[in-house]
């Protein structure tokens, strides 16, 4: 379930816009007022507030927020102001600028959305940048990483759970095993990309299950860990994890982002919380995080972040 909380009686967009303007005025910005409004409104409500603010005050609310806020707090609020499809399009575009390091964003967008949601992201990308997501991925990635990412963002998977072919799962588990064993020989990479990039998520989970039963180990542990400079092996493992168990995958991302020994990864932390706080999977991600980390996500964020940034993330998580 989603974690953001919205009051039973919500002020009108005009009232919220006026309250935000008041928060911007004076000697300093009232950041807590900004959080109390924007962290407790759904995407459709935030859009109405932004439209009303621009209509009444002749300036962009997003641009005003960018000028009034700063640091990780500003970046989190900036992304939060977009609707879900636009937000992911903006994040995906930023990721293509440094795709060999930021490919996880592309993998997450492609592998954790439904087919209809992925189409919506690609439409938003097209509208915002006058280019396709596929075009930018193809231009900026190279080698097997390009082939994998293009397959993932171009696919239109069947979303149902009612059409799993166990004979096909057993057959493709063997194909995956052979592809892993042979690597680049005999088209191994091409076969891995074909299977991961085309089958429904339910079919892939069945294939991964057959692989584990037959070879007594998970697909992710068997996949190549070669020193490919494009990042392809790591991207392939992330794609498999995203499909196999997205809640567990994001719990691991959040755990790595909040490890005290490694320093907080604010970009990853912001991305996961902001992208999922109003989606139905955030509750499951929090539960998976607690199982993995032996503390709640709220406790980890409270410990590893500070100030208005911490307050904003905790508000999105319902605290």
Short mmCIF file of N, CA and C in Angstrom, two decimals, residues 12 18 20 23 31 42 56 82 98 102 121-123 138 151 170 176 214 225 234 237 268 277 315:
data_model
loop_
_atom_site.label_atom_id
_atom_site.label_comp_id
_atom_site.label_asym_id
_atom_site.label_seq_id
_atom_site.Cartn_x
_atom_site.Cartn_y
_atom_site.Cartn_z
N UNK A 12 -8.71 23.64 -0.57
CA UNK A 12 -8.81 23.79 -2.02
C UNK A 12 -7.43 24.08 -2.60
N UNK A 18 -2.10 29.65 -1.83
CA UNK A 18 -1.91 30.84 -0.99
C UNK A 18 -1.02 30.52 0.21
N UNK A 20 1.31 28.25 0.35
CA UNK A 20 2.68 28.09 -0.14
C UNK A 20 3.33 29.45 -0.39
N UNK A 23 4.44 30.79 2.75
CA UNK A 23 5.63 30.10 3.25
C UNK A 23 6.90 30.63 2.59
N UNK A 31 9.93 26.01 5.63
CA UNK A 31 10.03 24.68 5.02
C UNK A 31 9.01 23.70 5.60
N UNK A 42 -1.94 13.98 -2.99
CA UNK A 42 -1.71 13.04 -4.08
C UNK A 42 -1.25 13.79 -5.33
N UNK A 56 -2.64 32.22 -10.35
CA UNK A 56 -2.85 33.34 -9.43
C UNK A 56 -1.63 34.25 -9.32
N UNK A 82 6.27 16.22 -9.77
CA UNK A 82 5.80 15.66 -11.03
C UNK A 82 4.81 14.53 -10.78
N UNK A 98 24.49 9.71 -17.93
CA UNK A 98 25.64 9.03 -17.34
C UNK A 98 25.28 7.55 -17.20
N UNK A 102 24.49 5.08 -14.07
CA UNK A 102 23.11 5.27 -13.62
C UNK A 102 22.11 4.33 -14.28
N UNK A 121 5.26 6.29 -19.13
CA UNK A 121 6.55 6.93 -18.89
C UNK A 121 7.19 7.33 -20.22
N UNK A 122 7.12 6.46 -21.20
CA UNK A 122 7.74 6.75 -22.50
C UNK A 122 6.99 7.88 -23.22
N UNK A 123 5.68 7.95 -23.06
CA UNK A 123 4.93 9.07 -23.63
C UNK A 123 5.33 10.39 -22.95
N UNK A 138 19.84 4.16 -26.84
CA UNK A 138 20.65 3.64 -27.95
C UNK A 138 21.85 4.54 -28.23
N UNK A 151 16.15 -3.68 -25.02
CA UNK A 151 15.15 -4.75 -24.93
C UNK A 151 14.17 -4.48 -23.79
N UNK A 170 10.77 -24.63 -18.01
CA UNK A 170 11.85 -25.61 -17.88
C UNK A 170 12.81 -25.54 -19.06
N UNK A 176 18.91 -20.57 -20.30
CA UNK A 176 19.63 -19.61 -19.45
C UNK A 176 20.90 -20.25 -18.90
N UNK A 214 16.63 -26.93 -10.57
CA UNK A 214 17.49 -27.80 -11.35
C UNK A 214 18.97 -27.66 -10.97
N UNK A 225 29.79 -12.30 -13.87
CA UNK A 225 30.23 -11.12 -13.12
C UNK A 225 31.49 -10.55 -13.75
N UNK A 234 26.23 -6.36 -14.34
CA UNK A 234 25.52 -5.83 -13.17
C UNK A 234 24.10 -5.44 -13.54
N UNK A 237 21.92 -8.60 -13.76
CA UNK A 237 21.54 -9.11 -12.45
C UNK A 237 20.46 -8.24 -11.81
N UNK A 268 19.90 7.57 -4.32
CA UNK A 268 19.14 6.32 -4.34
C UNK A 268 18.00 6.34 -3.33
N UNK A 277 6.29 6.21 -2.80
CA UNK A 277 5.48 6.58 -1.63
C UNK A 277 3.99 6.59 -1.92
N UNK A 315 7.74 12.18 6.20
CA UNK A 315 6.34 12.52 5.92
C UNK A 315 5.80 11.67 4.78
#
